[in-house]
Amino acid sequence: MTLGKVVGTVWATRKDEQLIGMKLQIVQQVDLDLTLKDSFVVAVDSVGAGVGEIVLYATGSSARQTELTRNKPVDAVITAIVDKLDVPGTPALTEAVEA
Amino acid sequence: MTLGKVVGTVWATRKDEQLIGMKLQIVQQVDLDLTLKDSFVVAVDSVGAGVGEIVLYATGSSARQTELTRNKPVDAVITAIVDKLDVPGTPALTEAVEA
Amino acid sequence: MTLGKVVGTVWATRKDEQLIGMKLQIVQQVDLDLTLKDSFVVAVDSVGAGVGEIVLYATGSSARQTELTRNKPVDAVITAIVDKLDVPGTPALTEAVEA
Amino acid sequence: MTLGKVVGTVWATRKDEQLIGMKLQIVQQVDLDLTLKDSFVVAVDSVGAGVGEIVLYATGSSARQTELTRNKPVDAVITAIVDKLDVPGTPALTEAVEA
Amino acid sequence: MTLGKVVGTVWATRKDEQLIGMKLQIVQQVDLDLTLKDSFVVAVDSVGAGVGEIVLYATGSSARQTELTRNKPVDAVITAIVDKLDVPGTPALTEAVEA
């Protein structure tokens, strides 16, 4: 899975009917110190993640293994909201998510 | 999914017969401020997107989960035409698509 | 799909038996103005593309959705020979393939 | 598979229920001389790898082929703990993992 | 498929039981002139490739389409040992593999 931060939402009325009702979140990749990277994806949200939250997302066919996305044309899905990164030897990161 | 802009069309008469009748759009990746990136894909269009429109496309096996592309040798499909990006704290982006 | 140019052929006698009889073409990625990029793949040819031709190829599991490659250990397949790129506003590209 | 080093753990209480009970390890890619690269993934651990260990991980749909991850929304899984790299002509690497 | 050179072997005793008995080769990507690139994968060998040989490998779900790797958590497999690259207009490459 990839670590990212929800930074916004995509609105689209004309879309494949299998996407109707799905929230499409813009998730920007972050580094281990939570700084934003350049790359981002648009992911379906299966866990109710809000803007500003640090999340994990899965890509590829694995993104279709949630109840919400099964057999849908979805290649990225948010699967977890991160509470904490525990990186021994780098205490600054350990509580970074809550900071 | 990936955010992109339709910039053109590919014409090909000699092709796998499973591609016959499919519109092959050139979709260039865009950044959150809609500036064009260098990379692009050729995607099957399942939603009637025209040149100049901002779209979402899915790649990999997920690109075969639309009615049009099921079981076809297609690894990229346009699944939505974007109306609006809502990126809190960055008002300029929010209406960028319509601008 | 990805836009590329066939630049050569790979010869291999010791190979997985499922690859026997398949033509393995070296396809270098090209930009929209058809300049060669650095990256290339070795793709099975399902449409009879010759060296010098501009083609589309599919990758990943989608590369196994042609009659020739189904269930084979093949992750790239040429699916179309490009006649023309139609990129409005950039006339030079429109006939580039034939040039 | 990709060579990496386990550098930490992700804690997440709000997550897809299929991820409950899975250990989510942060695995940073390493070079052949075991220096850390910039990129990292969050991988499910199927072999009991601890922080500091050099591991192999599989990505994509192959990450769902372990008993632990089958049919789960998991796109990266640790499948082996590396004992030794044997790189002829580069003796320094051969015992690097134990060093 | 990707062109690479076998540069070494990974030894791992603690691993997913489905990997038992598989030879794990380190394959470094090469350019068309066979110079080594920075990136490498660890691939299961299905064709008996030795260190120093130029090979093709398949990745992703296609890596599970050999008899050896079917349904296994394997995302890269060597499928051919390259005899010759035939790149018209670049004679130096044509016999490079044997050189």
Short mmCIF file of C-alpha atoms in Angstrom, two decimals:
data_model
loop_
_atom_site.label_atom_id
_atom_site.label_comp_id
_atom_site.label_asym_id
_atom_site.label_seq_id
_atom_site.Cartn_x
_atom_site.Cartn_y
_atom_site.Cartn_z
CA MET A 1 0.00 0.00 0.00
CA THR A 2 1.06 3.58 -0.39
CA LEU A 3 1.08 6.33 2.21
CA GLY A 4 -0.75 9.49 1.22
CA LYS A 5 -2.69 12.51 2.42
CA VAL A 6 -6.21 13.35 1.31
CA VAL A 7 -6.03 16.83 -0.18
CA GLY A 8 -9.33 17.21 -2.00
CA THR A 9 -12.24 15.73 -3.88
CA VAL A 10 -13.11 15.23 -7.55
CA TRP A 11 -16.62 16.01 -8.75
CA ALA A 12 -17.81 14.31 -11.92
CA THR A 13 -21.39 13.88 -13.09
CA ARG A 14 -20.68 12.20 -16.43
CA LYS A 15 -19.02 8.93 -15.48
CA ASP A 16 -19.18 5.17 -15.82
CA GLU A 17 -22.38 4.17 -14.05
CA GLN A 18 -20.43 1.79 -11.82
CA LEU A 19 -18.81 4.81 -10.18
CA ILE A 20 -22.12 6.39 -9.15
CA GLY A 21 -22.22 7.10 -5.43
CA MET A 22 -18.50 6.64 -4.88
CA LYS A 23 -16.53 9.43 -3.23
CA LEU A 24 -13.46 10.21 -5.30
CA GLN A 25 -10.69 11.58 -3.10
CA ILE A 26 -7.48 13.19 -4.30
CA VAL A 27 -4.65 11.53 -2.39
CA GLN A 28 -1.19 13.00 -2.64
CA GLN A 29 1.72 10.70 -1.81
CA VAL A 30 3.70 11.59 1.30
CA ASP A 31 7.17 10.71 2.47
CA LEU A 32 7.87 9.05 5.83
CA ASP A 33 8.10 12.51 7.42
CA LEU A 34 4.69 13.29 5.88
CA THR A 35 5.95 15.92 3.47
CA LEU A 36 3.89 15.91 0.29
CA LYS A 37 5.40 14.37 -2.84
CA ASP A 38 4.51 15.51 -6.35
CA SER A 39 2.51 12.49 -7.40
CA PHE A 40 -1.13 11.91 -6.53
CA VAL A 41 -3.97 9.56 -7.40
CA VAL A 42 -7.73 9.80 -7.34
CA ALA A 43 -8.93 7.01 -5.06
CA VAL A 44 -12.32 5.68 -4.06
CA ASP A 45 -12.81 6.06 -0.32
CA SER A 46 -13.97 2.92 1.47
CA VAL A 47 -13.25 4.11 5.02
CA GLY A 48 -14.64 7.66 5.33
CA ALA A 49 -11.35 9.52 5.18
CA GLY A 50 -11.59 13.30 5.25
CA VAL A 51 -9.40 16.00 3.76
CA GLY A 52 -6.16 16.34 5.71
CA GLU A 53 -6.03 12.76 6.93
CA ILE A 54 -3.07 10.47 6.35
CA VAL A 55 -4.20 7.26 4.71
CA LEU A 56 -3.09 4.04 3.07
CA TYR A 57 -4.35 3.25 -0.40
CA ALA A 58 -4.08 0.15 -2.54
CA THR A 59 -3.72 0.23 -6.30
CA GLY A 60 -4.24 -2.09 -9.25
CA SER A 61 -6.49 -5.12 -9.04
CA SER A 62 -6.11 -5.06 -5.25
CA ALA A 63 -8.14 -1.85 -5.30
CA ARG A 64 -11.13 -3.96 -6.37
CA GLN A 65 -11.04 -6.24 -3.31
CA THR A 66 -13.20 -4.08 -1.06
CA GLU A 67 -16.95 -4.58 -0.78
CA LEU A 68 -17.48 -1.15 -2.34
CA THR A 69 -15.20 -1.57 -5.35
CA ARG A 70 -15.53 -5.24 -6.33
CA ASN A 71 -15.63 -5.66 -10.14
CA LYS A 72 -15.67 -1.88 -10.61
CA PRO A 73 -13.33 0.11 -12.92
CA VAL A 74 -11.43 1.41 -9.91
CA ASP A 75 -7.64 1.21 -9.66
CA ALA A 76 -7.05 2.99 -6.33
CA VAL A 77 -8.91 2.68 -3.04
CA ILE A 78 -8.31 4.12 0.42
CA THR A 79 -8.21 1.19 2.84
CA ALA A 80 -7.02 2.69 6.14
CA ILE A 81 -6.73 5.95 8.06
CA VAL A 82 -3.31 6.07 9.68
CA ASP A 83 -3.07 6.73 13.43
CA LYS A 84 0.66 6.52 13.86
CA LEU A 85 3.90 5.69 12.11
CA ASP A 86 6.32 3.83 14.35
CA VAL A 87 9.81 4.22 12.89
CA PRO A 88 12.42 3.15 15.48
CA GLY A 89 15.40 5.46 15.64
CA THR A 90 13.39 8.32 14.22
CA PRO A 91 11.26 9.46 17.15
CA ALA A 92 10.09 12.54 15.32
CA LEU A 93 8.11 10.35 12.97
CA THR A 94 6.47 8.21 15.57
CA GLU A 95 3.89 10.79 16.58
CA ALA A 96 3.98 12.73 13.36
CA VAL A 97 0.50 11.86 12.24
CA GLU A 98 -1.07 13.29 15.40
CA ALA A 99 1.19 16.35 15.38
CA MET B 1 -7.50 6.76 -11.09
CA THR B 2 -5.36 9.33 -12.78
CA LEU B 3 -6.25 12.89 -13.72
CA GLY B 4 -5.64 13.79 -17.35
CA LYS B 5 -6.65 15.94 -20.28
CA VAL B 6 -7.79 14.59 -23.62
CA VAL B 7 -5.43 16.10 -26.20
CA GLY B 8 -6.07 14.04 -29.31
CA THR B 9 -7.07 10.80 -30.98
CA VAL B 10 -5.20 7.82 -32.41
CA TRP B 11 -6.27 6.34 -35.74
CA ALA B 12 -5.36 2.73 -36.46
CA THR B 13 -6.91 0.45 -39.04
CA ARG B 14 -4.68 -2.60 -38.50
CA LYS B 15 -5.42 -3.65 -34.92
CA ASP B 16 -6.54 -6.50 -32.73
CA GLU B 17 -10.14 -7.16 -33.76
CA GLN B 18 -11.31 -6.70 -30.18
CA LEU B 19 -10.43 -3.01 -30.49
CA ILE B 20 -12.68 -2.42 -33.50
CA GLY B 21 -15.12 0.41 -32.88
CA MET B 22 -13.35 1.74 -29.81
CA LYS B 23 -12.35 5.40 -29.70
CA LEU B 24 -8.69 5.68 -28.72
CA GLN B 25 -8.06 8.99 -26.98
CA ILE B 26 -4.67 10.46 -26.16
CA VAL B 27 -4.81 11.52 -22.51
CA GLN B 28 -1.98 13.59 -21.10
CA GLN B 29 -1.52 13.54 -17.34
CA VAL B 30 -2.19 16.83 -15.56
CA ASP B 31 -1.15 18.20 -12.21
CA LEU B 32 -3.64 19.44 -9.61
CA ASP B 33 -3.44 22.90 -11.18
CA LEU B 34 -4.24 21.26 -14.54
CA THR B 35 -0.85 21.96 -16.11
CA LEU B 36 0.11 19.22 -18.53
CA LYS B 37 2.73 16.69 -17.45
CA ASP B 38 5.04 14.93 -19.89
CA SER B 39 3.51 11.48 -19.66
CA PHE B 40 0.44 10.37 -21.57
CA VAL B 41 -1.52 7.21 -22.31
CA VAL B 42 -3.83 6.10 -25.08
CA ALA B 43 -7.13 5.22 -23.42
CA VAL B 44 -10.39 3.76 -24.62
CA ASP B 45 -13.20 6.24 -24.06
CA SER B 46 -16.25 4.81 -22.29
CA VAL B 47 -17.91 8.15 -21.46
CA GLY B 48 -17.78 10.29 -24.60
CA ALA B 49 -14.99 12.63 -23.57
CA GLY B 50 -13.92 15.20 -26.14
CA VAL B 51 -10.60 16.86 -26.82
CA GLY B 52 -9.83 19.46 -24.16
CA GLU B 53 -11.83 17.83 -21.39
CA ILE B 54 -10.35 16.93 -18.01
CA VAL B 55 -10.99 13.27 -17.25
CA LEU B 56 -10.23 10.41 -14.92
CA TYR B 57 -8.84 7.22 -16.36
CA ALA B 58 -8.22 3.82 -14.82
CA THR B 59 -5.30 1.59 -15.79
CA GLY B 60 -4.33 -2.06 -15.58
CA SER B 61 -6.91 -4.80 -15.11
CA SER B 62 -9.32 -2.20 -13.72
CA ALA B 63 -9.48 -0.75 -17.22
CA ARG B 64 -11.31 -3.92 -18.28
CA GLN B 65 -14.17 -3.49 -15.81
CA THR B 66 -16.36 -1.32 -18.02
CA GLU B 67 -19.06 -2.79 -20.23
CA LEU B 68 -17.13 -1.62 -23.30
CA THR B 69 -13.73 -3.03 -22.37
CA ARG B 70 -14.49 -6.30 -20.54
CA ASN B 71 -12.02 -9.04 -21.52
CA LYS B 72 -10.42 -6.78 -24.13
CA PRO B 73 -6.68 -6.08 -24.48
CA VAL B 74 -7.17 -2.60 -23.05
CA ASP B 75 -5.05 -1.25 -20.19
CA ALA B 76 -6.41 2.30 -19.91
CA VAL B 77 -10.00 3.55 -19.99
CA ILE B 78 -11.58 6.95 -19.43
CA THR B 79 -14.21 6.51 -16.72
CA ALA B 80 -15.29 10.07 -15.85
CA ILE B 81 -15.36 13.62 -17.15
CA VAL B 82 -14.33 15.95 -14.32
CA ASP B 83 -16.61 18.88 -13.42
CA LYS B 84 -14.66 20.31 -10.55
CA LEU B 85 -11.67 19.75 -8.28
CA ASP B 86 -12.39 20.75 -4.71
CA VAL B 87 -9.04 21.31 -2.98
CA PRO B 88 -9.60 23.16 0.34
CA GLY B 89 -7.06 25.88 1.00
CA THR B 90 -6.33 26.22 -2.69
CA PRO B 91 -9.36 28.13 -4.02
CA ALA B 92 -7.75 28.65 -7.39
CA LEU B 93 -8.07 24.97 -8.09
CA THR B 94 -11.64 24.57 -7.05
CA GLU B 95 -13.07 26.09 -10.19
CA ALA B 96 -10.10 25.42 -12.38
CA VAL B 97 -11.79 22.88 -14.59
CA GLU B 98 -14.51 25.32 -15.64
CA ALA B 99 -12.05 28.20 -16.07
CA MET C 1 -2.06 1.72 -24.11
CA THR C 2 1.35 3.14 -24.79
CA LEU C 3 2.65 4.66 -28.00
CA GLY C 4 5.89 3.17 -29.27
CA LYS C 5 8.06 2.42 -32.28
CA VAL C 6 9.25 -1.04 -33.23
CA VAL C 7 13.05 -0.83 -33.35
CA GLY C 8 14.14 -4.44 -33.45
CA THR C 9 13.60 -8.07 -32.56
CA VAL C 10 14.77 -10.38 -29.77
CA TRP C 11 15.93 -13.90 -30.60
CA ALA C 12 15.79 -16.52 -27.86
CA THR C 13 15.86 -20.28 -28.27
CA ARG C 14 15.84 -21.25 -24.58
CA LYS C 15 12.51 -19.94 -23.32
CA ASP C 16 9.29 -20.87 -21.59
CA GLU C 17 7.56 -23.24 -23.99
CA GLN C 18 4.46 -21.06 -24.01
CA LEU C 19 6.48 -18.40 -25.86
CA ILE C 20 7.40 -20.72 -28.74
CA GLY C 21 6.38 -19.23 -32.09
CA MET C 22 5.78 -15.75 -30.76
CA LYS C 23 7.57 -12.81 -32.37
CA LEU C 24 9.25 -10.72 -29.71
CA GLN C 25 9.54 -7.12 -30.84
CA ILE C 26 11.58 -4.40 -29.17
CA VAL C 27 9.27 -1.40 -28.82
CA GLN C 28 10.74 1.91 -27.74
CA GLN C 29 8.36 4.45 -26.24
CA VAL C 30 7.81 7.60 -28.27
CA ASP C 31 6.55 11.04 -27.38
CA LEU C 32 3.59 12.68 -29.12
CA ASP C 33 5.99 14.13 -31.70
CA LEU C 34 7.32 10.59 -32.22
CA THR C 35 10.77 11.25 -30.80
CA LEU C 36 12.13 8.16 -29.11
CA LYS C 37 12.17 8.02 -25.31
CA ASP C 38 14.73 6.06 -23.32
CA SER C 39 12.43 3.31 -22.10
CA PHE C 40 11.50 0.26 -24.12
CA VAL C 41 9.72 -3.07 -23.69
CA VAL C 42 9.86 -6.40 -25.45
CA ALA C 43 6.34 -7.10 -26.68
CA VAL C 44 4.66 -10.00 -28.38
CA ASP C 45 3.35 -8.94 -31.77
CA SER C 46 -0.28 -9.84 -32.44
CA VAL C 47 -0.77 -7.62 -35.50
CA GLY C 48 2.24 -8.11 -37.77
CA ALA C 49 4.05 -4.86 -37.00
CA GLY C 50 7.41 -4.37 -38.70
CA VAL C 51 10.50 -2.51 -37.65
CA GLY C 52 9.99 1.24 -37.98
CA GLU C 53 6.24 1.19 -37.46
CA ILE C 54 4.48 3.25 -34.80
CA VAL C 55 2.32 1.02 -32.65
CA LEU C 56 0.17 0.81 -29.56
CA TYR C 57 0.97 -1.82 -26.98
CA ALA C 58 -0.87 -2.96 -23.87
CA THR C 59 0.87 -4.08 -20.70
CA GLY C 60 0.10 -6.12 -17.61
CA SER C 61 -2.76 -8.59 -17.49
CA SER C 62 -4.37 -6.77 -20.42
CA ALA C 63 -1.50 -8.08 -22.55
CA ARG C 64 -2.98 -11.56 -22.11
CA GLN C 65 -6.35 -10.68 -23.63
CA THR C 66 -5.44 -11.37 -27.25
CA GLU C 67 -6.06 -14.73 -28.89
CA LEU C 68 -2.30 -15.22 -29.23
CA THR C 69 -1.33 -14.41 -25.65
CA ARG C 70 -4.19 -15.72 -23.51
CA ASN C 71 -2.88 -17.37 -20.30
CA LYS C 72 0.71 -16.94 -21.46
CA PRO C 73 3.53 -15.37 -19.40
CA VAL C 74 3.41 -12.24 -21.55
CA ASP C 75 3.18 -8.75 -20.05
CA ALA C 76 3.32 -6.61 -23.21
CA VAL C 77 1.56 -7.05 -26.55
CA ILE C 78 1.35 -4.92 -29.66
CA THR C 79 -2.36 -4.41 -30.39
CA ALA C 80 -2.44 -1.79 -33.16
CA ILE C 81 -0.37 -0.20 -35.92
CA VAL C 82 -0.93 3.55 -35.82
CA ASP C 83 -2.00 5.33 -39.00
CA LYS C 84 -2.33 8.84 -37.68
CA LEU C 85 -2.25 10.93 -34.53
CA ASP C 86 -4.88 13.67 -34.57
CA VAL C 87 -3.82 16.32 -32.06
CA PRO C 88 -5.88 19.50 -32.63
CA GLY C 89 -3.85 22.68 -32.41
CA THR C 90 -0.67 20.82 -33.25
CA PRO C 91 -0.95 20.22 -37.01
CA ALA C 92 2.60 18.97 -37.26
CA LEU C 93 1.64 15.89 -35.33
CA THR C 94 -1.45 15.05 -37.25
CA GLU C 95 0.38 13.58 -40.20
CA ALA C 96 3.54 12.75 -38.36
CA VAL C 97 3.18 9.02 -38.58
CA GLU C 98 3.07 9.06 -42.36
CA ALA C 99 5.90 11.59 -42.61
CA MET D 1 10.07 -9.25 -6.16
CA THR D 2 11.71 -6.18 -4.75
CA LEU D 3 14.52 -5.97 -2.21
CA GLY D 4 13.78 -3.80 0.81
CA LYS D 5 14.46 -3.15 4.45
CA VAL D 6 11.80 -3.05 7.13
CA VAL D 7 12.09 0.38 8.77
CA GLY D 8 8.89 0.69 10.78
CA THR D 9 5.24 -0.10 11.30
CA VAL D 10 1.95 1.63 10.47
CA TRP D 11 -0.82 1.75 13.06
CA ALA D 12 -4.37 2.22 11.85
CA THR D 13 -7.56 1.46 13.72
CA ARG D 14 -10.05 2.71 11.13
CA LYS D 15 -9.50 0.41 8.15
CA ASP D 16 -11.15 -1.99 5.76
CA GLU D 17 -12.24 -4.93 7.92
CA GLN D 18 -10.30 -7.33 5.72
CA LEU D 19 -7.08 -5.76 7.01
CA ILE D 20 -7.87 -6.47 10.68
CA GLY D 21 -5.08 -8.41 12.35
CA MET D 22 -2.53 -7.82 9.60
CA LYS D 23 0.84 -6.31 10.49
CA LEU D 24 1.55 -3.39 8.19
CA GLN D 25 5.29 -2.92 7.80
CA ILE D 26 7.02 0.03 6.21
CA VAL D 27 9.54 -1.37 3.73
CA GLN D 28 12.04 0.97 2.15
CA GLN D 29 13.62 -0.16 -1.11
CA VAL D 30 17.35 -0.89 -0.98
CA ASP D 31 20.03 -1.08 -3.61
CA LEU D 32 22.23 -4.15 -4.14
CA ASP D 33 24.69 -2.72 -1.60
CA LEU D 34 21.76 -2.35 0.82
CA THR D 35 21.78 1.43 0.87
CA LEU D 36 18.27 2.79 1.33
CA LYS D 37 16.49 4.26 -1.68
CA ASP D 38 13.88 7.01 -1.40
CA SER D 39 10.84 4.93 -2.25
CA PHE D 40 8.97 2.75 0.22
CA VAL D 41 5.77 0.74 0.44
CA VAL D 42 3.55 -0.41 3.27
CA ALA D 43 3.43 -4.20 3.04
CA VAL D 44 1.55 -6.90 4.89
CA ASP D 45 3.98 -9.22 6.63
CA SER D 46 3.41 -12.92 5.99
CA VAL D 47 6.77 -14.16 7.35
CA GLY D 48 7.36 -12.39 10.68
CA ALA D 49 9.97 -9.89 9.51
CA GLY D 50 11.19 -7.43 12.11
CA VAL D 51 12.45 -3.88 11.83
CA GLY D 52 15.95 -3.81 10.38
CA GLU D 53 15.63 -7.02 8.36
CA ILE D 54 16.28 -7.21 4.64
CA VAL D 55 13.29 -8.73 2.89
CA LEU D 56 11.71 -9.50 -0.45
CA TYR D 57 8.23 -8.23 -1.15
CA ALA D 58 5.81 -8.90 -3.98
CA THR D 59 3.43 -6.29 -5.34
CA GLY D 60 0.23 -6.14 -7.35
CA SER D 61 -2.09 -9.12 -7.66
CA SER D 62 0.82 -11.40 -6.72
CA ALA D 63 0.63 -9.87 -3.25
CA ARG D 64 -2.72 -11.63 -2.83
CA GLN D 65 -1.30 -15.12 -3.41
CA THR D 66 -0.32 -15.83 0.20
CA GLU D 67 -2.63 -17.63 2.62
CA LEU D 68 -2.87 -14.44 4.69
CA THR D 69 -3.70 -12.02 1.90
CA ARG D 70 -5.86 -14.02 -0.52
CA ASN D 71 -8.72 -11.88 -1.91
CA LYS D 72 -7.78 -9.00 0.39
CA PRO D 73 -7.23 -5.36 -0.71
CA VAL D 74 -3.48 -5.78 -0.28
CA ASP D 75 -1.01 -4.78 -3.00
CA ALA D 76 2.29 -5.50 -1.24
CA VAL D 77 3.35 -8.47 0.89
CA ILE D 78 6.63 -9.50 2.44
CA THR D 79 7.36 -13.03 1.25
CA ALA D 80 10.93 -13.72 2.40
CA ILE D 81 13.60 -12.64 4.86
CA VAL D 82 16.92 -12.44 3.03
CA ASP D 83 19.91 -14.33 4.44
CA LYS D 84 22.47 -13.50 1.80
CA LEU D 85 22.96 -11.84 -1.54
CA ASP D 86 25.38 -13.73 -3.74
CA VAL D 87 26.67 -11.34 -6.40
CA PRO D 88 29.75 -12.87 -8.12
CA GLY D 89 32.53 -10.38 -8.70
CA THR D 90 31.30 -8.19 -5.90
CA PRO D 91 32.40 -10.03 -2.75
CA ALA D 92 31.48 -7.15 -0.50
CA LEU D 93 27.84 -7.77 -1.25
CA THR D 94 27.87 -11.47 -0.65
CA GLU D 95 27.87 -11.22 3.12
CA ALA D 96 26.36 -7.77 3.32
CA VAL D 97 23.10 -8.83 4.84
CA GLU D 98 24.78 -10.44 7.84
CA ALA D 99 27.24 -7.57 8.29
CA MET E 1 8.80 -8.19 -21.07
CA THR E 2 11.88 -6.45 -19.82
CA LEU E 3 15.48 -6.99 -20.89
CA GLY E 4 17.89 -7.70 -18.06
CA LYS E 5 21.11 -9.37 -16.99
CA VAL E 6 21.35 -11.94 -14.22
CA VAL E 7 23.88 -10.55 -11.74
CA GLY E 8 23.40 -12.71 -8.67
CA THR E 9 21.21 -14.82 -6.43
CA VAL E 10 19.19 -14.22 -3.27
CA TRP E 11 19.31 -16.76 -0.44
CA ALA E 12 16.42 -16.84 1.99
CA THR E 13 15.48 -19.66 4.34
CA ARG E 14 12.54 -17.98 6.09
CA LYS E 15 10.01 -17.44 3.31
CA ASP E 16 6.46 -18.11 2.20
CA GLU E 17 6.27 -21.87 1.78
CA GLN E 18 5.09 -21.46 -1.81
CA LEU E 19 8.55 -20.11 -2.69
CA ILE E 20 10.38 -23.23 -1.44
CA GLY E 21 12.60 -24.68 -4.15
CA MET E 22 12.46 -21.65 -6.41
CA LYS E 23 15.72 -20.05 -7.54
CA LEU E 24 15.59 -16.31 -6.89
CA GLN E 25 17.80 -14.48 -9.35
CA ILE E 26 18.81 -10.85 -9.17
CA VAL E 27 18.13 -9.36 -12.61
CA GLN E 28 19.41 -5.89 -13.37
CA GLN E 29 17.72 -4.02 -16.20
CA VAL E 30 19.88 -3.35 -19.26
CA ASP E 31 19.64 -0.88 -22.06
CA LEU E 32 19.58 -1.88 -25.74
CA ASP E 33 23.38 -1.71 -25.79
CA LEU E 34 23.38 -4.02 -22.74
CA THR E 35 24.75 -1.44 -20.32
CA LEU E 36 23.36 -1.99 -16.84
CA LYS E 37 20.66 0.34 -15.56
CA ASP E 38 20.18 1.17 -11.88
CA SER E 39 16.96 -0.74 -11.35
CA PHE E 40 16.77 -4.46 -10.66
CA VAL E 41 14.24 -7.07 -9.62
CA VAL E 42 14.43 -10.44 -7.93
CA ALA E 43 12.86 -12.92 -10.32
CA VAL E 44 12.03 -16.61 -10.15
CA ASP E 45 13.96 -18.48 -12.81
CA SER E 46 11.87 -20.81 -14.98
CA VAL E 47 14.46 -21.40 -17.70
CA GLY E 48 17.79 -22.14 -15.96
CA ALA E 49 19.47 -18.78 -16.56
CA GLY E 50 22.91 -18.37 -15.06
CA VAL E 51 24.74 -15.33 -13.77
CA GLY E 52 25.94 -13.16 -16.64
CA GLU E 53 23.20 -14.16 -19.08
CA ILE E 54 20.93 -11.66 -20.80
CA VAL E 55 17.31 -12.58 -20.21
CA LEU E 56 13.72 -11.49 -20.62
CA TYR E 57 11.52 -11.36 -17.57
CA ALA E 58 7.79 -10.82 -17.17
CA THR E 59 6.26 -8.95 -14.25
CA GLY E 60 2.91 -8.64 -12.52
CA SER E 61 0.21 -11.27 -12.90
CA SER E 62 1.90 -12.45 -16.11
CA ALA E 63 4.74 -13.70 -13.92
CA ARG E 64 2.33 -16.32 -12.56
CA GLN E 65 1.59 -17.86 -15.96
CA THR E 66 4.47 -20.34 -16.00
CA GLU E 67 4.09 -23.90 -14.76
CA LEU E 68 6.51 -23.14 -11.93
CA THR E 69 4.88 -19.97 -10.66
CA ARG E 70 1.14 -20.50 -11.14
CA ASN E 71 -0.86 -19.12 -8.17
CA LYS E 72 2.34 -18.32 -6.31
CA PRO E 73 3.19 -14.93 -4.71
CA VAL E 74 5.68 -14.21 -7.48
CA ASP E 75 5.66 -10.94 -9.43
CA ALA E 76 8.70 -11.44 -11.68
CA VAL E 77 9.81 -14.48 -13.66
CA ILE E 78 12.59 -15.08 -16.15
CA THR E 79 10.96 -16.48 -19.28
CA ALA E 80 13.76 -16.50 -21.89
CA ILE E 81 17.51 -16.45 -22.31
CA VAL E 82 18.37 -14.01 -25.09
CA ASP E 83 20.56 -15.20 -27.97
CA LYS E 84 20.62 -12.06 -30.04
CA LEU E 85 19.15 -8.59 -30.37
CA ASP E 86 18.48 -7.65 -33.95
CA VAL E 87 18.27 -3.86 -34.18
CA PRO E 88 18.46 -2.76 -37.84
CA GLY E 89 20.67 0.25 -38.41
CA THR E 90 22.60 -0.46 -35.24
CA PRO E 91 24.84 -3.38 -36.21
CA ALA E 92 26.81 -3.18 -33.00
CA LEU E 93 23.80 -4.38 -31.11
CA THR E 94 22.96 -7.26 -33.33
CA GLU E 95 25.67 -9.55 -31.99
CA ALA E 96 26.09 -7.81 -28.67
CA VAL E 97 24.73 -10.61 -26.57
CA GLU E 98 27.35 -13.07 -27.82
CA ALA E 99 30.17 -10.53 -27.56
#
